[in-house]
Structure formats: structure tokens, C-alpha cells
Coordinates of C-alpha atoms and ligand atoms in Angstrom, one line a residue:
X1 CA 0.1 -0.1 0.0
X2 CA 2.7 2.5 1.0
X3 CA 4.8 1.9 -1.9
X4 CA 2.0 2.7 -4.4
X5 CA 1.4 5.9 -2.6
X6 CA 5.0 6.9 -2.7
X7 CA 5.0 6.1 -6.5
X8 CA 1.7 8.3 -6.9
X9 CA 3.6 11.2 -5.2
X10 CA 6.8 10.7 -7.3
X11 CA 4.8 11.1 -10.4
X12 CA 2.8 14.2 -9.4
X13 CA 5.3 16.3 -7.5
X14 CA 8.2 18.4 -8.8
X15 CA 11.7 17.4 -7.8
X16 CA 12.3 19.9 -4.9
X17 CA 9.2 18.6 -3.2
X18 CA 10.1 15.1 -3.8
X19 CA 13.5 15.6 -1.9
X20 CA 11.5 17.0 1.0
X21 CA 8.9 14.2 1.0
X22 CA 11.6 11.4 1.4
X23 CA 12.8 13.4 4.3
X24 CA 15.9 12.2 6.1
X25 CA 17.6 10.5 3.0
X26 CA 17.9 13.8 1.3
X27 CA 18.7 16.2 4.0
X28 CA 22.3 16.4 5.5
X29 CA 22.7 14.0 8.1
X30 CA 23.9 15.7 11.2
X31 CA 25.6 14.6 14.6
X32 CA 23.1 16.4 16.8
X33 CA 20.0 15.3 15.1
X34 CA 20.9 11.8 13.5
X35 CA 23.9 10.4 15.2
X36 CA 23.6 11.3 18.8
X37 CA 20.4 9.4 19.5
X38 CA 22.0 6.3 17.8
X39 CA 25.2 6.6 19.9
X40 CA 23.1 7.0 23.1
X41 CA 21.4 3.9 22.4
X42 CA 24.2 1.7 21.1
X43 CA 27.7 3.1 22.3
X44 CA 27.6 5.5 25.4
X45 CA 27.0 2.8 28.0
X46 CA 30.6 1.8 27.2
X47 CA 32.2 4.9 25.5
X48 CA 31.8 7.4 28.3
X49 CA 34.7 9.0 30.3
X50 CA 36.2 6.7 33.1
X51 CA 35.5 3.4 31.4
X52 CA 38.1 1.1 29.5
X53 CA 36.7 2.0 26.2
X54 CA 39.3 4.0 24.3
X55 CA 37.3 7.2 23.8
X56 CA 34.1 8.9 25.0
X57 CA 31.6 9.4 22.3
X58 CA 29.4 11.5 24.2
X59 CA 29.6 14.9 22.7
X60 CA 30.5 16.0 18.9
X61 CA 33.8 17.1 19.9
X62 CA 34.8 13.6 21.4
X63 CA 33.3 11.7 18.4
X64 CA 34.5 13.9 15.4
X65 CA 38.3 12.8 15.5
X66 CA 37.1 9.1 15.5
X67 CA 34.7 9.4 12.3
X68 CA 36.5 7.4 10.1
X69 CA 37.3 4.4 12.4
X70 CA 33.7 4.6 13.5
X71 CA 32.3 4.0 10.3
X72 CA 34.6 1.3 9.7
X73 CA 33.8 -0.7 12.9
X74 CA 30.1 0.0 12.8
X75 CA 29.8 -1.1 9.0
X76 CA 32.0 -4.3 9.8
X77 CA 29.5 -4.8 12.7
X78 CA 32.6 -5.1 14.9
X79 CA 31.0 -2.1 17.1
X80 CA 28.9 -2.4 19.1
X81 CA 30.1 -5.9 20.0
X82 CA 27.3 -8.3 19.0
X83 CA 28.8 -11.1 16.8
X84 CA 25.7 -13.2 15.8
X85 CA 24.7 -13.7 12.2
X86 CA 21.3 -11.8 12.4
X87 CA 19.9 -13.8 9.3
X88 CA 19.7 -17.1 10.8
X89 CA 18.3 -18.8 14.0
X90 CA 16.5 -17.0 16.9
X91 CA 16.1 -13.4 16.4
X92 CA 15.2 -12.0 19.8
X93 CA 17.8 -11.5 22.7
X94 CA 17.3 -9.8 26.0
X95 CA 20.7 -8.0 25.8
X96 CA 20.8 -7.3 22.2
X97 CA 22.8 -4.2 21.5
X98 CA 23.6 -4.6 17.9
X99 CA 22.3 -1.9 15.2
X100 CA 19.5 -2.0 12.5
X101 CA 20.7 -1.6 9.0
X102 CA 19.1 1.9 9.0
X103 CA 21.1 3.1 12.0
X104 CA 24.3 1.7 10.4
X105 CA 23.5 3.4 7.0
X106 CA 22.8 6.7 8.7
X107 CA 26.4 6.6 10.6
X108 CA 28.1 5.7 7.4
X109 CA 26.3 8.6 5.5
X110 CA 27.3 11.0 8.3
X111 CA 31.0 10.2 8.0
X112 CA 30.8 10.1 4.2
X113 CA 29.3 13.5 4.0
X114 CA 31.7 15.2 6.3
X115 CA 30.7 14.4 9.7
X116 CA 28.8 17.7 10.3
X117 CA 27.7 18.8 13.8
X118 CA 24.4 20.2 12.8
X119 CA 22.3 22.5 14.9
X120 CA 23.3 22.2 18.7
X121 CA 19.5 22.8 19.7
X122 CA 18.8 19.3 18.2
X123 CA 21.2 17.5 20.6
X124 CA 19.2 15.2 22.8
X125 CA 19.4 15.6 26.7
X126 CA 22.9 14.0 27.8
X127 CA 22.4 10.4 29.4
X128 CA 23.8 9.7 32.9
X129 CA 25.5 6.5 34.0
X130 CA 25.5 5.0 37.5
X131 CA 28.7 5.9 39.4
X132 CA 31.2 3.1 39.8
X133 CA 30.3 2.6 43.6
X134 CA 26.8 1.5 42.9
X135 CA 25.7 -2.0 42.3
X136 CA 23.1 -2.2 39.3
X137 CA 21.5 -5.4 40.8
X138 CA 20.7 -3.5 44.2
X139 CA 22.4 -4.1 47.6
X140 CA 24.2 -7.3 47.3
X141 CA 23.9 -10.3 50.0
X142 CA 27.5 -11.7 49.3
X143 CA 30.7 -10.3 47.8
X144 CA 33.4 -12.4 46.8
X145 CA 36.8 -10.6 46.0
X146 CA 40.0 -12.2 44.2
X147 CA 42.5 -13.2 47.1
X148 CA 45.4 -11.4 45.6
X149 CA 46.0 -8.0 44.2
X150 CA 47.0 -8.0 40.3
X151 CA 49.9 -5.7 39.1
X152 CA 49.7 -4.9 35.6
X153 CA 52.8 -3.7 33.7
X154 CA 52.9 -0.2 32.3
X155 CA 53.3 -1.4 28.7
X156 CA 53.5 -4.6 26.8
X157 CA 51.2 -7.2 25.4
X158 CA 47.6 -8.1 26.9
X159 CA 47.8 -10.4 29.8
X160 CA 45.5 -13.3 30.5
X161 CA 45.5 -14.7 33.9
X162 CA 43.5 -16.7 36.1
X163 CA 42.7 -15.3 39.9
X164 CA 40.8 -16.9 42.5
X165 CA 38.2 -16.3 45.3
X166 CA 36.4 -18.4 47.8
X167 CA 32.7 -18.4 48.6
X168 CA 32.5 -18.3 52.3
X169 CA 28.8 -19.0 53.6
X170 CA 27.4 -21.6 55.7
X171 CA 24.8 -23.1 53.3
X172 CA 23.8 -23.3 49.6
X173 CA 21.8 -20.5 48.2
X174 CA 20.0 -19.7 45.2
X175 CA 21.1 -16.8 43.1
X176 CA 18.6 -14.0 41.9
X177 CA 21.3 -11.7 40.3
X178 CA 25.0 -11.3 39.7
X179 CA 27.4 -8.6 38.9
X180 CA 31.2 -8.3 38.5
X181 CA 33.1 -5.4 39.1
X182 CA 37.0 -4.8 38.7
X183 CA 38.3 -2.1 41.3
X184 CA 40.3 -0.8 38.3
X185 CA 38.1 -1.0 35.2
X186 CA 40.6 0.7 33.1
X187 CA 42.8 -2.1 32.8
X188 CA 40.1 -5.0 32.4
X189 CA 39.1 -5.9 29.1
X190 CA 37.0 -8.9 30.6
X191 CA 36.5 -11.1 33.5
X192 CA 34.6 -14.3 33.2
X193 CA 34.0 -16.2 36.4
X194 CA 33.5 -19.9 36.6
X195 CA 32.4 -22.1 39.7
X196 CA 34.5 -24.8 40.9
X197 CA 32.2 -26.8 42.9
X198 CA 33.2 -28.9 46.0
X199 CA 31.3 -32.0 44.6
X200 CA 31.3 -31.6 40.7
X201 CA 29.9 -34.6 38.8
X202 CA 32.6 -36.6 36.9
X203 CA 33.2 -34.9 33.4
X204 CA 32.8 -31.4 34.6
X205 CA 35.6 -29.1 33.2
X206 CA 38.4 -28.7 35.6
X207 CA 38.3 -25.1 35.4
X208 CA 34.6 -25.1 36.8
X209 CA 31.7 -24.2 35.1
X210 CA 30.6 -20.7 33.7
X211 CA 28.8 -18.5 36.3
X212 CA 28.9 -15.0 35.0
X213 CA 31.0 -12.5 32.8
X214 CA 31.9 -8.9 32.8
X215 CA 33.0 -6.5 30.2
X216 CA 32.7 -2.6 30.0
X217 CA 29.3 -1.6 29.4
X218 CA 27.8 -4.7 31.4
X219 CA 25.9 -4.1 34.5
X220 CA 25.2 -7.6 36.0
X221 CA 22.3 -10.0 35.3
X222 CA 19.1 -10.6 37.1
X223 CA 17.3 -13.8 36.4
X224 CA 13.7 -13.9 35.3
X225 CA 10.9 -14.4 37.9
X226 CA 11.0 -17.7 39.8
X227 CA 14.2 -18.6 37.9
X228 CA 17.8 -18.8 39.7
X229 CA 21.0 -20.9 40.0
X230 CA 22.5 -22.6 42.9
X231 CA 25.5 -21.4 44.5
X232 CA 27.0 -24.1 46.7
X233 CA 28.9 -23.3 50.0
X234 CA 32.6 -24.0 49.7
X235 CA 32.6 -23.1 46.0
X236 CA 35.8 -21.8 44.6
X237 CA 35.5 -19.0 41.9
X238 CA 38.0 -18.8 39.0
X239 CA 38.3 -15.3 37.7
X240 CA 39.5 -15.6 34.2
X241 CA 41.0 -12.0 33.6
X242 CA 41.9 -10.2 30.5
X243 CA 44.1 -7.2 31.4
X244 CA 45.8 -4.4 29.2
X245 CA 48.6 -2.1 29.8
X246 CA 47.6 1.6 29.9
X247 CA 51.1 3.3 30.3
X248 CA 51.6 3.2 33.9
X249 CA 51.8 0.3 36.4
X250 CA 48.1 -0.4 37.6
X251 CA 46.5 -2.7 40.2
X252 CA 43.3 -4.6 40.2
X253 CA 41.1 -7.0 42.4
X254 CA 37.8 -8.1 41.2
X255 CA 34.7 -8.7 43.0
X256 CA 31.6 -10.7 42.1
X257 CA 28.1 -9.6 44.0
X258 CA 25.2 -11.9 44.5
X259 CA 21.7 -11.2 45.4
X260 CA 20.2 -14.4 46.7
X261 CA 16.6 -15.7 47.0
X262 CA 15.6 -15.6 50.5
X263 CA 16.6 -18.5 52.8
X264 CA 14.8 -21.6 52.1
X265 CA 13.1 -20.1 49.0
X266 CA 13.7 -22.3 46.1
X267 CA 13.0 -21.0 42.4
X268 CA 10.9 -23.2 40.3
X269 CA 13.1 -22.8 37.3
X270 CA 16.7 -23.9 38.2
X271 CA 19.4 -22.9 35.8
X272 CA 22.4 -25.0 35.2
X273 CA 25.5 -24.1 32.9
X274 CA 26.2 -27.0 30.7
X275 CA 29.2 -27.1 28.3
X276 CA 29.0 -28.8 25.1
X277 CA 32.5 -29.5 23.8
X278 CA 34.3 -32.1 21.5
X279 CA 35.4 -34.7 23.9
X280 CA 38.1 -35.6 24.7
X281 CA 39.1 -31.9 24.2
X282 CA 42.6 -32.7 23.2
X283 CA 41.3 -33.9 19.8
X284 CA 41.2 -30.2 18.7
X285 CA 43.6 -30.1 16.0
X286 CA 44.2 -26.9 14.0
X287 CA 47.0 -27.3 11.6
X288 CA 48.9 -24.1 10.4
X289 CA 47.3 -22.2 7.6
X290 CA 43.8 -24.0 7.5
X291 CA 40.4 -23.4 8.5
X292 CA 39.0 -26.3 10.8
X293 CA 35.5 -27.5 11.8
X294 CA 34.8 -29.1 15.2
X295 CA 31.9 -30.7 16.2
X296 CA 30.3 -31.5 19.5
X297 CA 27.0 -33.1 20.7
X298 CA 25.0 -33.2 24.0
X299 CA 21.9 -35.2 24.2
X300 CA 19.5 -33.7 26.4
X301 CA 18.7 -36.2 29.2
X302 CA 15.4 -34.4 30.2
X303 CA 12.9 -31.9 28.6
X304 CA 14.7 -28.6 28.7
X305 CA 14.4 -24.8 28.1
X306 CA 17.3 -23.3 26.9
X307 CA 17.9 -19.6 28.1
X308 CA 21.3 -18.4 26.8
X309 CA 24.1 -19.3 24.3
X310 CA 27.7 -18.3 24.9
X311 CA 30.5 -19.6 22.6
X312 CA 33.8 -19.9 23.9
X313 CA 37.0 -20.1 21.7
X314 CA 40.3 -18.4 21.7
X315 CA 42.1 -16.2 19.1
X316 CA 41.4 -18.5 16.2
X317 CA 37.9 -18.9 16.9
X318 CA 36.0 -17.5 13.9
X319 CA 32.5 -18.8 14.3
X320 CA 30.2 -21.2 16.1
X321 CA 26.8 -22.5 15.4
X322 CA 24.4 -24.2 17.8
X323 CA 21.6 -26.5 16.4
X324 CA 19.1 -28.8 17.5
X325 CA 18.6 -32.4 15.9
X326 CA 15.1 -32.8 16.8
X327 CA 13.2 -36.2 17.5
X328 CA 11.8 -36.3 14.1
X329 CA 15.4 -35.9 12.6
X330 CA 14.9 -32.3 11.4
X331 CA 17.5 -29.8 12.4
X332 CA 16.9 -26.2 13.8
X333 CA 19.7 -23.8 13.9
X334 CA 19.3 -22.1 17.3
X335 CA 22.0 -19.3 17.1
X336 CA 25.1 -18.9 15.0
X337 CA 28.0 -16.5 15.8
X338 CA 29.7 -15.8 12.3
X339 CA 32.1 -12.9 13.4
X340 CA 33.4 -14.2 16.7
X341 CA 36.0 -12.2 18.7
X342 CA 37.9 -13.4 21.4
X343 CA 38.1 -10.0 22.9
X344 CA 34.5 -10.4 24.0
X345 CA 32.6 -12.7 26.0
X346 CA 29.1 -12.3 25.3
X347 CA 26.2 -14.3 26.7
X348 CA 23.5 -14.1 24.0
X349 CA 20.4 -14.3 26.2
X350 CA 17.0 -15.5 24.6
X351 CA 14.0 -13.5 25.1
X352 CA 11.4 -15.1 27.3
X353 CA 8.9 -15.8 24.5
X354 CA 11.5 -17.6 22.3
X355 CA 13.7 -19.4 24.5
X356 CA 13.9 -22.8 22.8
X357 CA 11.8 -25.6 24.5
X358 CA 13.1 -29.1 23.8
X359 CA 12.0 -32.5 24.6
X360 CA 14.1 -35.1 26.3
X361 CA 16.3 -36.8 23.6
X362 CA 16.9 -33.7 21.6
X363 CA 20.7 -33.7 20.6
X364 CA 22.2 -30.2 20.7
X365 CA 25.1 -29.8 18.0
X366 CA 27.9 -27.3 18.3
X367 CA 29.8 -26.6 15.1
X368 CA 32.9 -24.5 15.9
X369 CA 35.0 -22.9 13.1
X370 CA 38.6 -22.1 13.7
X371 CA 40.6 -20.1 11.1
X372 CA 44.3 -20.5 11.6
X373 CA 45.2 -18.5 8.3
X374 CA 46.4 -15.0 8.0
X375 CA 43.1 -14.0 6.9
X376 CA 42.0 -14.0 10.6
X377 CA 43.1 -10.6 12.0
X378 CA 43.6 -11.9 15.5
X379 CA 45.6 -15.0 14.5
X380 CA 48.9 -14.5 16.4
X381 CA 50.9 -16.8 13.9
X382 CA 49.1 -18.8 11.2
X383 CA 52.3 -20.9 10.7
X384 CA 51.8 -22.4 14.2
X385 CA 49.8 -25.5 15.0
X386 CA 47.2 -25.0 17.6
X387 CA 45.4 -27.2 19.9
X388 CA 43.4 -27.4 23.2
X389 CA 44.8 -25.6 26.0
X390 CA 44.0 -22.9 28.7
X391 CA 46.6 -20.4 27.5
X392 CA 45.1 -17.7 25.2
X393 CA 47.7 -18.7 22.4
X394 CA 46.3 -22.2 22.6
X395 CA 42.6 -22.6 21.7
X396 CA 39.4 -24.1 22.8
X397 CA 36.0 -24.7 21.5
X398 CA 32.9 -25.2 23.6
X399 CA 29.6 -23.5 24.1
X400 CA 28.1 -22.7 27.6
X401 CA 24.4 -23.2 27.8
X402 CA 22.0 -21.8 30.3
X403 CA 19.5 -24.8 30.6
X404 CA 16.5 -25.5 33.1
X405 CA 15.2 -29.0 33.1
X406 CA 11.5 -29.4 33.2
X407 CA 9.4 -32.3 33.9
X408 CA 6.7 -33.3 31.5
X409 CA 3.7 -31.3 33.2
X410 CA 5.8 -28.2 33.2
X411 CA 7.2 -28.8 29.8
X412 CA 3.7 -29.4 28.2
X413 CA 2.5 -26.5 30.0
X414 CA 5.1 -24.1 28.6
X415 CA 4.8 -25.6 25.1
X416 CA 0.9 -25.0 25.2
X417 CA 1.2 -21.6 26.7
X418 CA 3.7 -20.6 23.7
X419 CA 1.5 -22.0 21.1
X420 CA -1.6 -20.1 22.4
X421 CA 0.6 -17.0 22.4
X422 CA 1.6 -17.4 19.0
X423 CA -1.6 -18.0 17.7
X424 CA -2.7 -14.7 19.3
X425 CA -0.1 -12.8 17.7
X426 CA -0.9 -14.3 14.2
X427 CA -4.4 -13.4 14.6
X428 CA -3.7 -9.9 15.3
X429 CA -1.8 -9.4 12.0
Ligands
HEC501 C1 30.0 -3.2 25.2 C2 30.8 -1.9 25.2 C3 30.9 -1.2 23.9 C4 29.7 -0.7 23.1 C5 28.4 -1.0 23.2 C6 30.4 0.0 21.9 N1 31.9 0.0 22.2 FE1 33.3 0.8 20.9 N2 34.6 -0.1 21.9 C7 34.7 -1.0 23.2 C8 35.9 -1.3 23.7 C9 36.2 -1.7 24.9 C10 36.8 -0.8 22.6 C11 38.3 -1.1 22.7 C12 38.7 -2.6 22.5 C13 38.2 -3.2 21.3 O1 38.2 -2.8 20.3 O2 37.4 -4.4 21.4 C14 36.1 -0.2 21.4 C15 36.6 0.2 20.5 C16 36.0 1.1 19.3 C17 36.7 1.7 18.2 C18 37.9 1.7 17.8 C19 38.8 2.7 18.5 C20 40.3 2.6 18.1 O3 40.9 2.6 19.0 O4 40.5 2.7 17.1 C21 35.6 2.4 17.7 C22 35.8 3.4 16.5 C23 34.4 2.3 18.4 N3 34.6 1.4 19.5 C24 33.1 2.8 18.2 C25 32.0 2.4 18.8 C26 30.5 2.8 18.3 C27 30.5 3.9 17.1 C28 29.6 2.3 19.0 C29 28.3 2.4 19.0 C30 27.7 2.3 17.7 C31 30.5 1.3 19.9 N4 31.7 1.5 19.8 C32 29.7 0.6 20.9 C33 33.5 -1.0 23.8 C34 32.1 -0.6 23.3

């Protein structure tokens, strides 16, 4: 309908009016009117002063010198960091910070047409960010801080190191929310915290199971209603830290904060973190100058709801896909990361109305792609063989899933609710 109207206007109006009609496309793109709102939505949570991001993008004067680099990163979809192939699998994520094609085009046009400021009166009111001292999740019930201070040299390559902290509490508790804060965020690119449980079942990775991750711009995670994860008394936490040098010696300790359900309260939906990897792990074989595919499988022992997907690879990691092999032998792609970047550990959290619901027996299939050629910009040395290992120059292939197991009654209920909702939506259209 709309296209037909546009066509009628195009035929009947003189050219000048036509330009006015099509609006934004033909008026100059300016920072204050067009770009600042996009930066507020997609960039400034990380790019404001005092964070580890390399520059602030709050004002025109701060952003202007970076225009060329901004266009490059945005068009390549390197910034904001969100590495999913948006054309396949599940499309809705709670923490999606990616940009629409329109917004990308606007930023590119702004740069291509001279990166003008525009009328200062068009500038939207400035955003404010919570002070570093504040916990986004609210007042924590428990804080666990790394035992040892870490000193980072003034200059040199990035540094990856494990630090540890102990969970000291008398009994197991159900986690409602978690948040990680380094004491010196300027030098911390990321922190991933793993739980090494006192009585972990056989086959659990030695380094523990994924608990939570931090990177600049991230302010904690709060579980959905009646959903939580068990933190066992006596758990040891492994903080997998990525530091970078900033020109002077710097120190850091990292703290993870927990909010719990009240004592004795047990959430109905219990999240566990499940890794899928190629077993045994030392089979990972990435010869020099090759692109290698590795597969891993996990058969769901019970009905399940999958809440989140987090690929884990190192520098040669290029892509990872998770698909379900259904009981009727069809396959469904759940999520696919097509431009993985080891600098970022992103947990892709499915929106509540699209979390995959899978019956017991469904096989989850992980496909990892490592690129050990010179075409991979993060490859430290394409002429070197790589295999499984903890060091960042070694590699890994594994996906962490947040899984909630469901009994038959609960599973059938959720499937029925989902069906009812989707038929409601299709009737509205
Ligand atoms: C989640 C936090 C985060 C968000 C959101 C984010 N950035 Fe970044 N950005 C970073 C960090 C950290 C770096 C430096 C490390 C890296 O490149 O991974 C960076 C690097 C960059 C660089 C490269 C700077 C250089 O040194 O050349 C540009 C340009 C950039 N960001 C632009 C943007 C723009 C534009 C947006 C929004 C459209 C954006 N970023 C959103 C965190 C973020």
C-alpha cells in the first residue's frame, strides 16, 4: 500500500518537493539530530569517560576525530560488539545491542558527507551513568573478591590470568542476580567467572562451570521471575581475567556480587550451566594455515528450556553455530556467531517468548570454526599448529548453555502457553 502511494507522489510532485517528501535521506545527516541518538542507544554505555573503552562518544567534539574509524567498525559490525549472524536462528535476545541496518547506514552517511555537527539545539539531553560505586543489581547479599592483588605492567602485550576467590557462607543459596566489578576497570577488558564446585560430577571441566562474565558496559544479570541458580557453599571461584596495559603500573582486584532468594526459598526454574565440547578436548587439531571445523554433541537427558548461549573459543575462533537435532530427525539452527571475537565474551540471552523448549532426547549440536590462516586478523601466528589448552595462544571450542530442566507437566504447559501466544499474535496481524 505504502509503496503505491510513494509512487503516485513521485509522479505528481516536482523534484524539490520530492526531496522534502523522502525526508531524512536527502537532508544532510548531522551529529546532533541523527547520530547522537544512535550513539546514546548503542555506544555510550561503554564509550563515556572513566571506562576502559578507548574514547568517549558523548559529544560531537569527542566523536568527530574518530569518524573514519567509527564508520569502519560500525559497517563491519565490530561495534557495538554483537557477533551473531542476524539472518539465521533465533532473532530476539534480551541483551541485544546490535544496530539496525538503517542506523548503520545513517552513521556511514554521516561520515561520508563530512561528519557535520548540525544545530546544537537538536542535541538530545545527555545520558547519565550510574557511579562506579553503585551495584546495578541492588544491595548485594554476598561479595566475593579475588584473594590477590594483580599488578599490570605499564606497557606490553595483553595479559590473561586466572585469579581465585572463595565463597564463604554456611549453606547453599539460590542466586537471583549477579554482577562483577573490577576495582580498576581501566585495565580490564573482561572477566569471566567460573564456579569450581566442591562435589562437581565427573566430566565437569576442571576449570569449573561458567557463572557470569563482565566486560565494559555490562551491569550485571538478573534472572527472570522464579528462576535462579544454585551457589554451593565451599565453591571456589575462578576469575579468568584479560588485562591490558595503559602506560603506568596499575593494580586490580575483582569482586562478584550476589543477590540471593531468601533463605529456604527455592525458585521453580533452576538454571544450570552446561558445556558442550568435543570430547575428549585434546582432539582439537588446528594445523597451520587451515580453517578447521569441530563438532560437539549433547543429548538432553530431560526436557529443557534453553535460556542463553555463549560460545567460547580463543584467538583463532571464527564462528560457532548451535543447532538442535530434533526427535523427528529435522534440524533447527538456534544461534550462529559468524564473526566471533575472542576479545568479547558475550552471553546471548534469549527473550522469554523465544527460549527454545526441547523434549528429552533432542541432540544439541555445536559446530565450531577455527581460522588459523593469515585472513584471521587476531591470529598470532598462522604458521603455528594450535590445539586445546588454557593459554590464550592455545585454543578451545566449547559452548556454554544456560539450561533449565523441566518435568513433563511443566514442559507441556510451557509448550501450550507458547502455542497459545503465537496463535494470538498471528490473529492480530
Ligand atoms: C559493550 C561496550 C561497547 C559498546 C556498546 C561499543 N563499544 Fe566501541 N569499543 C569498546 C571497547 C572496549 C573498545 C576497545 C577494544 C576493542 O576494540 O575491542 C572499543 C573500540 C571502538 C573503536 C576503535 C577505537 C580505536 O582504538 O580505533 C571504535 C571506532 C568504536 N569502539 C566505536 C563504537 C561505536 C560507534 C559504538 C556504537 C555504535 C560502539 N563503539 C559501541 C566498547 C564498546
